[in-house]
Backbone as a chain_set.jsonl record, in Angstrom:
{"seq": "MPTIRATCDTCGDVVLGVDDLAVQIEEDEGYGLYLFCCPRCHTTVAKPASEQTIDLLVTAGVRCFRRRPPLEVLERTRGLGPITVDEIIEFHHALADEEEFAIAIRRLTG", "coords": {"N": [[9.122, -25.625, 68.045], [7.577, -26.593, 65.055], [6.666, -24.392, 62.503], [3.784, -23.841, 60.245], [2.807, -22.769, 57.064], [-0.193, -21.649, 55.853], [-3.195, -20.991, 53.798], [-5.692, -18.873, 54.146], [-8.917, -18.267, 52.865], [-9.992, -15.844, 53.092], [-8.125, -14.043, 54.481], [-5.751, -14.457, 53.346], [-2.184, -15.777, 53.439], [-1.173, -17.367, 56.32], [0.566, -17.968, 59.428], [0.915, -20.949, 61.138], [1.037, -23.017, 64.049], [1.753, -26.518, 64.869], [-0.304, -27.293, 66.635], [-2.483, -25.883, 65.982], [-3.661, -26.947, 63.728], [-5.424, -29.532, 62.157], [-5.71, -32.864, 60.752], [-7.719, -34.554, 58.597], [-8.592, -37.656, 57.651], [-10.372, -39.14, 55.132], [-11.771, -42.073, 55.366], [-11.934, -45.055, 53.232], [-12.302, -43.433, 51.063], [-10.024, -42.206, 50.067], [-8.904, -39.703, 50.333], [-7.913, -36.798, 51.863], [-8.287, -33.904, 54.329], [-6.973, -30.842, 55.517], [-7.454, -28.944, 58.38], [-8.022, -25.884, 59.875], [-8.465, -23.082, 62.206], [-8.413, -19.709, 61.192], [-6.184, -17.484, 62.373], [-6.493, -14.831, 62.283], [-9.164, -13.881, 61.094], [-10.769, -15.964, 62.342], [-12.201, -17.86, 61.031], [-13.078, -21.065, 60.197], [-11.326, -23.218, 58.208], [-10.948, -25.418, 55.614], [-9.202, -27.492, 53.772], [-8.339, -29.323, 50.79], [-6.143, -32.125, 50.789], [-3.142, -33.62, 49.699], [-1.906, -37.142, 49.771], [0.844, -37.017, 50.187], [1.043, -34.269, 51.48], [-0.56, -34.711, 53.744], [1.076, -36.659, 55.01], [3.37, -35.146, 55.656], [2.468, -33.33, 57.268], [1.329, -34.711, 59.315], [3.888, -35.963, 60.194], [5.175, -33.769, 61.115], [3.753, -33.415, 63.467], [1.067, -32.717, 63.528], [-2.19, -33.22, 64.653], [-4.137, -36.027, 63.84], [-7.136, -37.478, 62.47], [-9.37, -40.042, 61.613], [-12.142, -40.41, 59.599], [-15.1, -42.069, 59.02], [-17.282, -42.482, 56.325], [-20.779, -41.981, 56.245], [-23.019, -44.599, 56.741], [-25.115, -44.781, 54.742], [-23.98, -43.352, 52.538], [-21.998, -45.346, 51.748], [-23.781, -47.256, 51.008], [-24.855, -46.404, 48.707], [-22.753, -46.162, 47.01], [-22.246, -48.726, 46.373], [-23.081, -49.919, 43.859], [-25.582, -48.88, 43.476], [-26.095, -46.484, 42.104], [-26.619, -42.838, 41.504], [-29.083, -41.117, 43.579], [-32.42, -40.687, 42.265], [-34.573, -38.273, 40.707], [-37.138, -39.169, 40.784], [-37.1, -40.979, 42.767], [-36.811, -39.242, 44.847], [-39.201, -37.824, 44.896], [-40.888, -39.899, 45.379], [-40.114, -40.406, 48.099], [-40.951, -37.968, 49.387], [-43.52, -38.182, 48.839], [-44.134, -40.379, 50.606], [-43.321, -39.497, 53.028], [-45.301, -37.578, 53.478], [-47.605, -39.012, 53.751], [-49.122, -40.186, 56.47], [-49.839, -42.855, 57.446], [-48.509, -44.477, 55.83], [-45.875, -43.628, 56.5], [-45.831, -44.343, 59.095], [-45.756, -47.189, 58.881], [-43.447, -47.47, 57.608], [-41.576, -46.786, 59.381], [-42.122, -48.724, 61.555], [-41.228, -50.869, 60.04], [-38.558, -50.302, 60.064], [-37.821, -50.206, 62.542], [-38.217, -52.717, 63.533]], "CA": [[7.912, -25.997, 67.464], [7.489, -26.215, 63.635], [5.568, -23.395, 61.819], [3.345, -24.225, 59.001], [2.228, -21.612, 56.312], [-1.412, -22.071, 55.194], [-3.879, -19.889, 53.095], [-7.222, -18.569, 54.475], [-9.495, -17.605, 51.846], [-10.168, -14.319, 53.408], [-6.971, -13.232, 54.949], [-4.432, -14.94, 52.698], [-1.261, -16.493, 53.938], [-1.06, -17.148, 57.723], [1.335, -18.824, 59.92], [0.267, -21.495, 62.32], [1.754, -24.043, 65.038], [1.174, -27.768, 64.761], [-1.504, -27.436, 67.5], [-3.43, -25.15, 65.354], [-4.15, -27.635, 62.518], [-5.559, -30.909, 62.242], [-5.725, -33.666, 59.419], [-8.99, -35.529, 58.623], [-8.54, -38.689, 56.554], [-11.601, -39.962, 54.966], [-11.597, -43.701, 55.157], [-12.551, -45.62, 52.063], [-12.487, -42.423, 49.947], [-8.773, -41.997, 49.258], [-8.42, -38.223, 50.098], [-8.022, -36.125, 53.102], [-8.364, -32.373, 54.4], [-6.343, -30.139, 56.575], [-8.425, -27.914, 58.894], [-7.454, -24.835, 60.766], [-9.109, -21.797, 62.505], [-7.624, -18.534, 60.808], [-5.865, -16.759, 63.726], [-6.875, -13.355, 61.981], [-10.562, -13.788, 61.175], [-11.439, -16.825, 63.012], [-12.945, -18.616, 60.144], [-12.739, -22.538, 60.122], [-10.855, -23.431, 56.841], [-10.752, -26.831, 55.236], [-8.526, -27.548, 52.294], [-8.11, -30.688, 50.307], [-4.72, -32.549, 51.101], [-2.63, -35.017, 49.139], [-1.22, -38.04, 50.705], [2.157, -36.458, 50.492], [0.893, -33.308, 52.377], [-0.842, -35.497, 55.015], [2.369, -37.367, 55.602], [4.229, -34.158, 55.987], [1.791, -32.588, 58.449], [1.487, -35.758, 60.562], [5.346, -36.041, 60.841], [5.584, -32.522, 61.811], [3.136, -33.421, 64.728], [-0.259, -32.158, 63.468], [-2.992, -34.412, 65.008], [-4.732, -36.69, 62.726], [-8.264, -38.258, 62.783], [-10.178, -40.701, 60.47], [-13.68, -40.254, 59.593], [-15.934, -43.0, 58.024], [-18.409, -42.036, 55.689], [-22.12, -42.491, 56.701], [-23.596, -45.878, 55.802], [-26.025, -44.387, 53.434], [-23.055, -43.147, 51.413], [-21.569, -46.634, 51.46], [-24.7, -48.177, 50.272], [-25.131, -45.692, 47.39], [-21.595, -46.402, 46.237], [-22.283, -50.159, 46.003], [-23.745, -50.281, 42.687], [-27.022, -48.358, 43.321], [-26.226, -45.248, 41.367], [-27.182, -41.706, 42.37], [-30.718, -40.867, 43.828], [-32.98, -40.126, 41.02], [-35.723, -37.277, 41.03], [-38.348, -39.999, 41.022], [-36.931, -41.499, 44.171], [-36.909, -38.117, 45.821], [-40.702, -37.532, 45.011], [-41.604, -41.058, 46.046], [-39.801, -40.245, 49.435], [-41.537, -36.9, 49.787], [-44.993, -38.724, 49.124], [-44.031, -41.267, 51.897], [-43.33, -38.715, 54.395], [-46.689, -36.814, 53.588], [-48.713, -39.983, 54.123], [-48.829, -40.576, 57.837], [-49.898, -44.134, 57.601], [-47.243, -45.013, 55.06], [-44.709, -43.307, 57.412], [-45.7, -45.212, 60.414], [-45.563, -48.585, 58.283], [-41.918, -47.526, 57.313], [-40.837, -46.738, 60.85], [-42.262, -49.983, 62.131], [-40.552, -51.76, 59.356], [-37.204, -50.109, 60.175], [-37.346, -50.579, 63.995], [-38.439, -54.154, 63.799]], "C": [[7.758, -25.76, 65.968], [6.435, -25.259, 63.45], [5.142, -23.891, 60.584], [2.572, -23.052, 58.349], [0.905, -22.108, 55.634], [-1.997, -20.864, 54.634], [-5.267, -19.953, 53.666], [-7.851, -17.922, 53.207], [-9.819, -16.243, 51.869], [-8.971, -13.502, 53.441], [-5.676, -13.583, 54.099], [-3.493, -15.962, 53.63], [-1.275, -16.269, 55.508], [-0.113, -18.217, 58.282], [0.769, -19.419, 61.202], [1.391, -22.798, 62.934], [1.08, -25.172, 64.635], [0.009, -27.977, 65.551], [-2.565, -26.728, 66.882], [-4.056, -25.794, 64.194], [-4.539, -29.005, 63.105], [-5.834, -31.491, 60.937], [-6.984, -34.626, 59.573], [-8.688, -36.413, 57.373], [-9.943, -39.307, 56.36], [-11.502, -41.343, 54.393], [-12.344, -44.22, 53.989], [-12.7, -44.736, 50.885], [-11.198, -41.99, 49.295], [-8.39, -40.535, 49.247], [-8.604, -37.984, 51.544], [-8.016, -34.629, 53.095], [-7.407, -31.993, 55.555], [-7.284, -29.145, 57.079], [-7.699, -27.011, 59.879], [-8.494, -23.691, 61.129], [-8.014, -20.623, 62.176], [-7.485, -17.884, 62.108], [-6.386, -15.246, 63.583], [-8.531, -13.181, 62.139], [-11.357, -14.917, 61.859], [-12.431, -17.815, 62.428], [-12.496, -20.012, 60.193], [-12.508, -22.749, 58.718], [-10.431, -24.97, 56.816], [-10.265, -26.879, 53.893], [-8.059, -28.957, 52.02], [-6.484, -30.979, 50.538], [-4.162, -33.787, 50.321], [-2.09, -35.916, 50.007], [0.205, -37.584, 51.183], [1.999, -35.352, 51.826], [0.41, -33.647, 53.618], [0.239, -36.047, 55.644], [3.205, -36.175, 56.162], [3.63, -33.456, 57.339], [1.692, -33.431, 59.709], [2.768, -35.961, 60.962], [5.802, -34.811, 61.403], [4.908, -32.447, 63.112], [1.798, -32.965, 64.854], [-1.165, -33.518, 63.925], [-3.822, -34.917, 63.795], [-5.947, -37.588, 63.116], [-8.736, -38.819, 61.587], [-11.573, -40.559, 60.682], [-14.264, -41.377, 58.403], [-17.031, -42.273, 57.414], [-19.712, -42.653, 56.255], [-22.41, -43.762, 55.888], [-24.193, -45.565, 54.677], [-24.973, -44.152, 52.241], [-22.509, -44.401, 50.837], [-22.536, -47.534, 50.659], [-25.042, -47.571, 48.898], [-24.153, -45.987, 46.408], [-21.441, -47.913, 45.852], [-23.253, -50.569, 44.924], [-25.141, -49.623, 42.541], [-27.149, -47.24, 42.419], [-26.773, -44.206, 42.119], [-28.657, -41.857, 42.453], [-31.176, -40.062, 42.644], [-34.112, -39.117, 41.593], [-36.954, -38.018, 41.458], [-38.279, -40.584, 42.433], [-37.204, -40.524, 45.331], [-38.53, -37.885, 46.005], [-41.239, -38.629, 45.548], [-41.366, -40.859, 47.739], [-40.667, -39.126, 49.964], [-43.106, -37.314, 50.046], [-45.206, -39.585, 50.322], [-44.121, -40.485, 53.082], [-44.638, -38.075, 54.605], [-47.797, -37.804, 53.985], [-48.482, -40.492, 55.465], [-48.845, -41.916, 58.014], [-48.702, -44.682, 56.97], [-46.016, -44.862, 55.909], [-44.58, -43.992, 58.516], [-45.441, -46.533, 60.001], [-44.035, -48.542, 58.137], [-41.294, -47.446, 58.565], [-40.903, -47.85, 61.515], [-41.382, -51.034, 61.437], [-38.962, -51.554, 59.791], [-36.848, -50.458, 61.781], [-37.741, -52.1, 64.514], [-39.802, -54.589, 64.542]], "O": [[7.826, -24.575, 65.64], [5.413, -25.277, 64.136], [5.977, -24.365, 59.814], [1.764, -22.409, 59.02], [1.017, -23.03, 54.826], [-1.48, -19.772, 54.87], [-5.919, -20.997, 53.652], [-7.219, -17.063, 52.592], [-9.92, -15.545, 50.86], [-8.741, -12.536, 52.713], [-4.642, -12.933, 54.255], [-3.979, -16.788, 54.403], [-1.376, -15.129, 55.96], [0.011, -19.282, 57.677], [0.281, -18.763, 62.123], [2.311, -23.323, 62.308], [-0.027, -25.073, 64.107], [-0.749, -28.871, 65.173], [-3.686, -27.004, 67.307], [-4.992, -25.202, 63.656], [-4.15, -29.5, 64.163], [-6.174, -30.748, 60.015], [-7.172, -35.342, 60.556], [-8.56, -35.938, 56.245], [-10.56, -39.879, 57.259], [-11.22, -41.657, 53.237], [-13.464, -43.744, 53.804], [-13.154, -45.165, 49.824], [-11.19, -41.486, 48.171], [-7.675, -40.088, 48.351], [-9.247, -38.703, 52.309], [-7.782, -34.039, 52.041], [-7.116, -32.802, 56.436], [-7.924, -28.489, 56.257], [-6.828, -27.46, 60.625], [-9.353, -23.42, 60.29], [-6.932, -20.571, 62.76], [-8.438, -17.721, 62.87], [-6.656, -14.549, 64.561], [-9.084, -12.539, 63.032], [-12.579, -14.796, 61.936], [-13.269, -18.449, 63.069], [-11.268, -20.095, 60.239], [-13.437, -22.485, 57.955], [-9.797, -25.587, 57.672], [-10.869, -26.349, 52.961], [-7.489, -29.654, 52.859], [-5.676, -30.054, 50.452], [-4.753, -34.866, 50.357], [-1.763, -35.471, 51.107], [0.635, -37.744, 52.325], [2.602, -35.472, 52.893], [0.818, -33.032, 54.604], [0.344, -35.906, 56.862], [3.734, -36.375, 57.255], [4.33, -33.115, 58.292], [1.899, -33.032, 60.855], [2.903, -36.164, 62.168], [6.784, -34.804, 62.146], [5.284, -31.594, 63.916], [1.283, -32.789, 65.959], [-0.857, -34.66, 63.585], [-4.111, -34.167, 62.862], [-5.799, -38.401, 64.028], [-8.573, -38.203, 60.534], [-12.11, -40.584, 61.789], [-13.919, -41.453, 57.224], [-17.662, -41.453, 58.082], [-19.68, -43.797, 56.707], [-22.132, -43.949, 54.703], [-23.814, -46.058, 53.615], [-25.112, -44.692, 51.144], [-22.515, -44.583, 49.619], [-22.179, -48.372, 49.83], [-25.504, -48.301, 48.021], [-24.421, -46.087, 45.211], [-20.559, -48.264, 45.069], [-24.106, -51.441, 45.089], [-25.797, -49.833, 41.521], [-28.259, -47.0, 41.944], [-27.332, -44.413, 43.196], [-29.355, -42.509, 41.676], [-30.606, -39.098, 42.134], [-34.489, -39.162, 42.764], [-37.704, -37.596, 42.339], [-39.269, -40.66, 43.16], [-37.666, -40.813, 46.435], [-39.042, -37.781, 47.12], [-42.187, -38.406, 46.3], [-42.26, -41.11, 48.547], [-41.159, -39.343, 51.072], [-43.791, -36.986, 51.015], [-46.251, -39.563, 50.972], [-44.877, -40.748, 54.017], [-45.11, -37.992, 55.739], [-48.828, -37.391, 54.515], [-47.56, -41.299, 55.578], [-47.941, -42.371, 58.715], [-47.92, -45.349, 57.647], [-45.213, -45.784, 56.05], [-43.481, -44.29, 58.985], [-44.811, -47.177, 60.84], [-43.376, -49.51, 58.517], [-40.339, -48.204, 58.73], [-39.897, -48.184, 62.141], [-40.859, -51.947, 62.075], [-38.206, -52.524, 59.854], [-35.76, -50.904, 62.145], [-37.585, -52.525, 65.659], [-40.022, -55.776, 64.781]]}, "num_chains": 1, "name": "protein.A"}
């Protein structure tokens, strides 16, 4: 079984087997991560991974899964721009007003 050297932020270099890692590909985002539990301190470690690193890990036998971003993220990236402070304040007031909150829930649930 191949061994893979990775770095834990706390413990430094550790040696792992292919079953000790996972690759997570962020769909529609163009990047990925490799994840592992440090065998020394048992901390979950997530590190950014280039496409080349992902290919090498998957070829070695590391399991891979894809993750789709939440729809809310996709909605924001379709030309709406970042959430503003005014939108957050407006949202806060809507949550504080029970009647307005009930109307919003009814609107969402049809």
